[in-house]
Structure formats: structure tokens, C-alpha cells
Amino acid sequence: MFRLCLAITTLVLLAASGTAAANGEWSGYGGIELRVFPRSPAFPEQERSTLSPSLELQPEIRLEWNDGNDRITVIPFLRLDADDDQRTHGDLRELNWLHLERSWDLRLGLGKVFWGVAESRHLIDIVNQTDLVEDVDAEEKLGQPMANLNLLSDWGTFGLFALPGFRERTFPDGRARLRGILPIDTDEAAYESSREEARIDWAGRWSRVFGDWDIGLGHFRGTSREPRLVPAPKASGKIVLVPHYDIIGQTSLDLQATKGSWLWKLEAMTRSGQGKRFGALVGGFEYTLFGLRGSAVDLGLLGEYLYDGRDDEAPVTPWDDDLFLGLRLSPNDVQSSELLAGVLWDRDNGALMLNLEASRRIGRHWIMEVEGRIFSDIPNGDPLAGLARDDFARFRLKRFF
């Protein structure tokens, strides 16, 4: 992986050095984060501090030339965490060169690609690996080495991906909060492929807009970004979970329809390679009340259903038969205030996960973010059982530059 990143860095620097007149832009943010865990941990070896601070830095460097048709993007990320050794980490979110033509574009290097439309679960977002130490919602991603060719036509956009250099999923330290019932030993990770991280994965996606409808069809063939966690004994006799990365094939569909105040969404996929072939979906709506009571405030009402038909040989998921209800408040004020609140309810056992996310700009350069998660009525045996005492609030103050 180091050699691959070095090769990509060299390629990007060579491209930059060949530019006669590149326009550069420097931006990004630095911030401080405080996580508050009001309850004592479930396991004696876990960190018992109520307050868990950290620092984060994400600068962005962008260069462009050739009338904007050639662009270089560099986005490193660094976090220093006081309590979780695994959460203290760095990553290159992006380090790539993009070339644009009228009917195609090409991106080479480390990049981030998002597939999906749903709010409660990003079911089909498979190109990038999850940076799980950042947040339990699995929305943060690691940079993925890629060669991405997009072909643009009247028939839609065809995206082709060659993905060399597999990235392992990050997990919290065995002594950290939000780790689950058993610690995860990433040093012993196992692969179905004999080439392990060096295997080249492949993906493709077609997307097109038909009036009010956005549609996407995707396929991925390669090492699963979602590992099976297999119990294994250590020499000390302690039981840990070892990530096993299988080779899978996954075909996906995403649909979004805009009908007046209604936004209808669907993500669906079928996967082979982890037990029997199975299907999963997330589907629902967002209805927006614009200009609430004559004000500038918009209120969105969200509802989604989550289904997953995997068997016991596939990675465990808590989202096999669940309902999501939420609301999105947008005051449309000069401070760009936003609030998103929701609850996920397991229809089988009644488990609840409540989420709150809010943000507000302070002055020209500062943003305050607040996030809260509550795990309620989680029974033993539920995939979320290890998090039952890990309710938390997170406060972030970011300074953009």
C-alpha cells in the first residue's frame, strides 16, 4: 500500500510540475472535538472517562490548469485522540489528477466516490472503505486508489473503476468506547484472495436522468469492504474478533424521484460470496413543508424501511427489518443552521437507535456541530448489544481557512 501511495504521489507531482500556469487554491479546516459518554462502559477494560477529546485537521490543496480541464486535488486528514489509539490516525482522503474532455473524464489516484440516495443507511456505497473509528454511522470513508473513467453520452454516464490497493476497515481500540462486545484484532485480518491487499477490484456504474427520475445501476467485483468478524482465541486465552475479507459480487440499483414536495428514494442490491446470495433494500420518502407558516423555515419529514435477507454466513447487520422516521429542519438563515433528527426501530425485537445532528455557522470561519446517539432497549444477542451503554454526545468546533 505504501508503494502504491508513493507511485500515486509521484504521478501527481509530475503532472503538477508540467504545468506552465496552474491556479492554486488552499482551504480546509482544523477543529477540536469532545465526545461525552454519560454512562459507565459495559466492559471493565474499556476507557472509563466521561469526556473524550480529540483534535482534527483536514487541509485541501487544489490546482487547475488548461482552462480548468486538468485538476489536482490533495486532501490529507489527521486526528489525534486522547483515549482511542486506533482513532489517532491519518489518511489521504484524496490525492488525484482529473482530466476533463467533452465526452469523457479520467481520474487517477486516491479518490472518494459515493453511490446512493437513502438517508438511514448507505446500502450500496461500496467503492471506498469505511473509516469506522470516525463515527458509528459508517459515513466517513478512506481514500481509495483508483483509475476512474467516465463516459458521457445522451444515454447516460458510464463510470468504470479499476481499484488497486485494498484498504482494511478501521475499528475502535479494544479499550475504547463503541468497540462492541469483543475487541477486534485487525493485525490478524484474513483474506479469501491469495493476493490479499494487492488484489485489483473492479466496479462500474451507469446513471441517467429521466425527467423527474434519477436512476443508477452499479456492479462491484472484488474484496468486500464489509468483513465477517470471526471469533478466535489468542495465546492468552482471550477471545477476539478477526476480520475476514471475502471476494464478492454485488449488483445495485438506486432510484430517486422528485414529485413536487415529495422525494422518493430507493437503494437495492443483491450480493454473492458471503453465504447464500441475498438481497437488501432501503426505500422511503422525504416530504418537505416549504416556508413553514410563512417563514423561511423548511421542514422535511422522512420515512424509510430497511430490509436485509442475509444468512448467518454473511457479516452481521442490525438493519434486517427496521423502520426509520425522522425530520430535517432548515431555517435558511445566514448562519446556515441545520438539524436532522431520527429514530431507527427494529421491528423484530423493539431495539431503538436515536440520532441527532445539528450544525450552525459562527461568523465567517467557524462552524459548531452537535451530534447525539442513544441506544435504547437493545436486547442481548442484537448486533448493537455491545453498544447498549455507549450513548454519547459529540461537540465539534471547526475553523475553516
XYZ file of C-alpha atoms in Angstrom:
401
model
C 0.000 0.000 0.000
C 2.880 2.375 0.810
C 4.492 1.734 -2.583
C 1.174 2.364 -4.322
C 0.665 5.671 -2.494
C 4.240 6.666 -3.330
C 3.628 5.929 -7.012
C 0.409 7.970 -6.980
C 2.155 10.871 -5.238
C 4.935 10.805 -7.826
C 2.392 10.800 -10.664
C 0.519 13.761 -9.211
C 3.703 15.748 -8.605
C 4.940 15.061 -12.133
C 1.625 16.271 -13.531
C 1.840 19.410 -11.411
C 5.456 20.103 -12.388
C 4.500 20.030 -16.064
C 2.043 22.894 -15.746
C 3.154 26.251 -17.019
C 0.448 28.300 -15.312
C -1.510 26.454 -12.646
C -4.056 28.241 -10.479
C -3.878 27.087 -6.883
C -6.360 27.162 -4.020
C -5.683 26.357 -0.373
C -8.541 25.638 2.040
C -9.676 23.143 4.660
C -10.330 23.159 8.377
C -8.916 22.381 11.778
C -11.020 21.577 14.780
C -11.467 20.284 18.276
C -13.919 17.550 19.182
C -15.323 16.468 22.533
C -17.248 13.224 22.949
C -19.282 12.827 26.143
C -20.225 9.338 27.387
C -22.689 9.813 30.282
C -22.883 6.110 31.201
C -20.164 3.804 32.516
C -18.839 1.262 29.976
C -20.177 -2.276 29.702
C -16.760 -3.947 29.984
C -14.100 -3.384 32.690
C -11.184 -2.967 30.264
C -12.865 -0.081 28.439
C -11.932 3.563 28.950
C -13.970 4.967 31.838
C -13.544 8.683 31.134
C -16.775 10.570 30.617
C -15.039 13.154 28.422
C -13.008 12.097 25.381
C -11.350 14.971 23.451
C -9.548 14.919 20.118
C -8.072 17.251 17.500
C -8.599 17.030 13.745
C -7.059 18.665 10.690
C -8.084 18.408 7.042
C -6.346 20.818 4.650
C -7.254 20.868 0.957
C -4.980 21.825 -1.928
C -6.423 22.223 -5.416
C -4.535 23.119 -8.586
C -6.008 23.567 -12.047
C -4.695 24.494 -15.468
C -5.569 24.019 -19.134
C -8.660 26.234 -18.689
C -9.767 24.096 -15.753
C -9.685 20.850 -17.725
C -6.812 19.474 -15.654
C -7.069 19.459 -11.870
C -5.066 18.097 -8.956
C -6.702 17.571 -5.565
C -4.842 16.788 -2.337
C -6.863 16.235 0.874
C -4.988 14.713 3.833
C -6.721 14.030 7.146
C -5.302 13.711 10.658
C -6.919 13.000 14.029
C -5.252 12.903 17.450
C -7.476 11.185 20.028
C -6.849 11.197 23.773
C -8.402 7.790 24.528
C -8.557 5.599 21.410
C -5.178 4.611 19.928
C -6.837 3.397 16.729
C -8.716 6.669 16.337
C -5.409 8.541 16.345
C -4.730 8.115 12.651
C -4.047 9.829 9.372
C -5.288 9.223 5.857
C -5.089 10.651 2.367
C -8.770 11.184 1.599
C -7.858 12.364 -1.899
C -4.675 12.652 -3.944
C -5.589 12.588 -7.611
C -5.374 14.122 -11.056
C -8.589 14.749 -13.009
C -8.659 15.394 -16.763
C -11.889 16.622 -18.402
C -12.987 16.273 -22.033
C -16.379 16.972 -23.600
C -17.444 13.307 -23.721
C -15.275 11.731 -21.023
C -13.181 12.364 -17.947
C -10.393 10.434 -16.240
C -9.341 10.431 -12.584
C -6.120 8.768 -11.395
C -5.026 8.488 -7.773
C -6.664 8.293 -4.380
C -10.287 9.391 -4.521
C -13.730 9.193 -2.942
C -16.878 8.078 -4.750
C -20.394 7.989 -3.315
C -23.214 5.779 -4.568
C -26.668 6.053 -3.025
C -29.688 8.198 -2.174
C -31.070 6.915 1.160
C -30.801 8.707 4.500
C -30.810 5.973 7.148
C -28.333 3.532 5.594
C -25.894 3.869 2.707
C -26.507 0.348 1.470
C -24.844 0.395 -1.959
C -21.920 2.761 -1.266
C -19.160 0.194 -1.857
C -16.200 1.757 -3.676
C -14.489 3.298 -0.614
C -13.728 1.549 2.663
C -15.412 2.746 5.861
C -13.344 4.717 8.381
C -15.357 3.325 11.284
C -13.265 4.889 14.051
C -14.598 8.280 12.956
C -18.269 7.517 13.642
C -20.569 4.541 14.116
C -22.820 5.742 11.267
C -20.196 4.426 8.785
C -20.426 7.572 6.635
C -16.740 8.552 6.792
C -14.605 6.847 4.140
C -10.921 6.173 3.497
C -9.297 7.309 0.266
C -9.316 4.537 -2.364
C -6.621 4.120 -5.056
C -8.426 4.142 -8.385
C -8.403 4.676 -12.097
C -11.867 6.059 -12.899
C -13.019 6.649 -16.484
C -16.429 8.281 -17.009
C -18.008 8.209 -20.473
C -20.655 10.908 -21.037
C -23.383 10.448 -23.659
C -27.062 11.017 -24.379
C -27.631 7.521 -22.992
C -26.274 8.491 -19.596
C -22.957 8.379 -17.765
C -20.926 5.167 -17.714
C -18.368 5.038 -14.896
C -15.635 2.386 -14.955
C -13.333 1.762 -11.982
C -10.113 -0.197 -11.531
C -9.396 -0.329 -7.793
C -5.872 -1.462 -6.864
C -4.759 -1.459 -3.246
C -7.433 -2.700 -0.829
C -7.981 -0.679 2.370
C -8.887 -2.523 5.570
C -11.754 -1.182 7.666
C -10.744 0.751 10.773
C -12.140 -0.320 14.155
C -12.012 1.197 17.661
C -9.276 0.059 20.030
C -10.093 -2.836 22.376
C -10.070 -0.451 25.347
C -12.140 2.251 23.637
C -15.849 3.029 23.742
C -18.058 1.990 20.808
C -15.942 -1.146 20.239
C -18.714 -3.777 20.585
C -18.870 -6.904 22.763
C -15.422 -8.263 21.816
C -12.242 -6.423 20.751
C -11.311 -6.654 17.068
C -7.780 -7.785 16.161
C -7.024 -6.107 12.836
C -3.428 -7.411 12.879
C -4.736 -10.925 12.138
C -7.040 -9.955 9.257
C -7.594 -12.795 6.762
C -8.396 -12.695 3.036
C -10.093 -15.070 0.640
C -7.805 -13.786 -2.122
C -4.229 -15.083 -2.077
C -3.131 -11.603 -3.174
C -4.725 -10.048 -0.083
C -4.473 -6.219 -0.279
C -2.796 -6.380 -3.704
C -5.854 -7.769 -5.479
C -7.346 -5.423 -8.085
C -11.096 -4.893 -7.719
C -13.431 -3.682 -10.457
C -16.616 -1.657 -10.466
C -18.925 0.046 -12.923
C -21.991 2.261 -12.790
C -24.466 3.657 -15.292
C -26.617 6.646 -14.339
C -29.129 8.811 -16.164
C -31.847 11.380 -15.517
C -35.305 10.718 -16.990
C -37.369 13.820 -16.277
C -38.151 13.687 -12.550
C -36.304 10.385 -12.127
C -32.633 9.741 -11.367
C -31.571 6.132 -11.884
C -28.311 4.306 -11.323
C -27.204 0.703 -11.936
C -23.924 -0.482 -10.449
C -21.802 -3.606 -10.138
C -18.783 -4.407 -7.985
C -16.490 -7.432 -8.141
C -13.710 -7.738 -5.603
C -12.820 -7.872 -1.921
C -15.770 -6.938 0.267
C -15.477 -3.676 2.176
C -17.656 -5.317 4.852
C -15.691 -8.087 6.649
C -17.055 -11.043 8.549
C -15.929 -10.836 12.193
C -14.904 -14.354 13.258
C -14.238 -15.239 16.940
C -10.704 -16.545 17.535
C -8.677 -17.352 20.690
C -5.445 -15.515 21.483
C -2.442 -17.229 23.094
C -3.519 -15.623 26.361
C -6.886 -17.381 26.101
C -8.762 -14.160 25.395
C -11.346 -14.281 22.598
C -11.152 -11.605 19.905
C -12.870 -10.975 16.587
C -10.760 -11.345 13.440
C -11.858 -9.602 10.198
C -12.254 -11.954 7.218
C -12.458 -10.253 3.817
C -14.335 -12.311 1.209
C -14.469 -11.905 -2.559
C -17.971 -10.806 -3.523
C -20.073 -9.767 -6.463
C -22.642 -7.039 -5.796
C -25.178 -5.559 -8.217
C -27.094 -2.467 -7.143
C -29.909 -0.130 -8.128
C -30.597 3.388 -6.889
C -33.664 5.448 -7.767
C -34.751 8.932 -6.812
C -37.932 10.638 -7.983
C -38.773 14.301 -7.382
C -42.533 14.879 -7.400
C -43.333 18.377 -6.137
C -42.726 18.394 -2.388
C -42.097 14.630 -2.383
C -38.712 12.986 -2.807
C -38.949 9.201 -3.257
C -35.806 7.115 -2.715
C -34.735 3.504 -3.191
C -31.458 1.634 -2.821
C -31.435 -2.112 -3.536
C -28.710 -4.670 -4.042
C -28.015 -8.378 -4.407
C -24.712 -9.906 -3.241
C -22.962 -13.250 -3.696
C -19.835 -14.570 -1.981
C -20.876 -14.327 1.674
C -23.148 -17.287 2.316
C -26.124 -17.686 0.008
C -26.858 -14.891 -2.440
C -29.073 -12.371 -0.685
C -30.882 -9.137 -1.346
C -31.281 -5.948 0.670
C -33.011 -2.612 0.236
C -33.657 0.785 1.777
C -36.648 2.699 0.470
C -38.788 5.610 1.507
C -39.581 9.289 1.126
C -38.865 12.832 2.224
C -41.768 15.285 2.205
C -40.814 18.954 2.588
C -43.048 21.658 4.033
C -41.605 24.767 2.382
C -41.908 28.172 4.086
C -43.395 26.845 7.311
C -46.186 29.231 8.448
C -44.999 31.922 6.066
C -41.416 31.889 7.346
C -38.168 30.968 5.609
C -38.061 27.668 7.509
C -38.358 24.372 5.609
C -39.309 21.178 7.441
C -38.662 17.773 5.895
C -40.454 14.631 7.108
C -38.591 11.385 6.410
C -39.649 7.755 6.432
C -37.723 4.680 5.243
C -37.911 0.900 5.501
C -34.762 -1.225 5.756
C -34.610 -4.912 4.799
C -31.671 -7.318 4.598
C -32.035 -11.018 3.759
C -28.519 -12.273 4.521
C -27.901 -15.575 6.342
C -25.547 -16.435 9.212
C -22.526 -16.855 6.894
C -22.586 -13.167 5.922
C -21.413 -10.267 8.119
C -23.892 -9.481 10.876
C -26.163 -6.472 10.366
C -28.715 -4.897 12.716
C -30.714 -3.458 9.785
C -32.596 -6.557 8.608
C -36.195 -5.429 9.280
C -36.290 -1.832 10.532
C -38.197 1.422 10.194
C -36.664 4.892 10.137
C -38.589 8.071 10.931
C -37.001 11.497 11.014
C -37.219 15.202 10.365
C -34.918 17.730 8.738
C -35.151 21.387 9.803
C -33.623 24.048 7.540
C -34.142 27.632 8.811
C -32.402 29.006 5.674
C -30.716 31.659 7.813
C -27.405 33.434 7.230
C -25.737 31.049 9.705
C -26.646 28.025 7.514
C -28.244 26.289 10.500
C -29.380 22.690 10.002
C -30.907 19.972 12.160
C -31.562 16.307 11.397
C -33.204 14.003 13.944
C -34.375 10.440 13.539
C -35.026 7.077 15.115
C -34.381 3.561 13.830
C -36.740 0.917 15.214
C -36.097 -2.819 14.919
C -39.433 -4.447 14.100
C -38.244 -7.843 15.396
C -37.049 -7.000 18.915
C -38.013 -3.365 19.533
C -34.443 -2.026 19.731
C -34.141 1.720 19.148
C -31.311 3.956 17.966
C -31.995 7.692 18.224
C -29.852 10.142 16.261
C -29.481 13.911 16.313
C -27.213 16.022 14.102
C -27.121 19.819 14.106
C -24.760 22.468 12.782
C -24.529 26.273 12.720
C -22.003 28.692 11.298
C -20.426 31.179 13.720
C -19.058 34.228 11.955
C -17.222 33.799 8.665
C -14.839 30.979 9.532
C -16.276 28.874 12.359
C -18.846 26.063 12.459
C -20.275 24.360 15.533
C -21.586 20.802 15.120
C -23.526 18.733 17.666
C -24.310 15.044 17.354
C -26.047 12.658 19.719
C -26.772 8.919 19.658
C -28.846 6.925 22.126
C -29.103 3.121 22.079
C -32.328 2.077 23.816
C -33.963 -1.276 24.624
C -31.132 -3.239 22.996
C -31.627 -6.933 23.885
C -28.824 -9.454 24.360
C -27.977 -11.082 21.048
C -28.697 -7.971 18.996
C -25.738 -6.815 16.853
C -25.873 -3.495 18.736
C -25.771 -5.145 22.192
C -22.129 -4.186 22.720
C -23.064 -0.504 22.306
C -26.022 -0.548 24.705
C -24.161 1.563 27.297
C -22.311 3.742 24.782
C -24.812 6.582 24.376
C -22.826 9.687 23.526
C -22.925 13.328 22.534
C -20.285 14.824 20.263
C -19.399 18.514 20.031
C -17.152 19.797 17.242
C -15.844 23.296 16.694
C -14.222 23.758 13.279
C -12.234 26.678 11.948
C -12.222 26.877 8.147
C -9.434 28.567 6.238
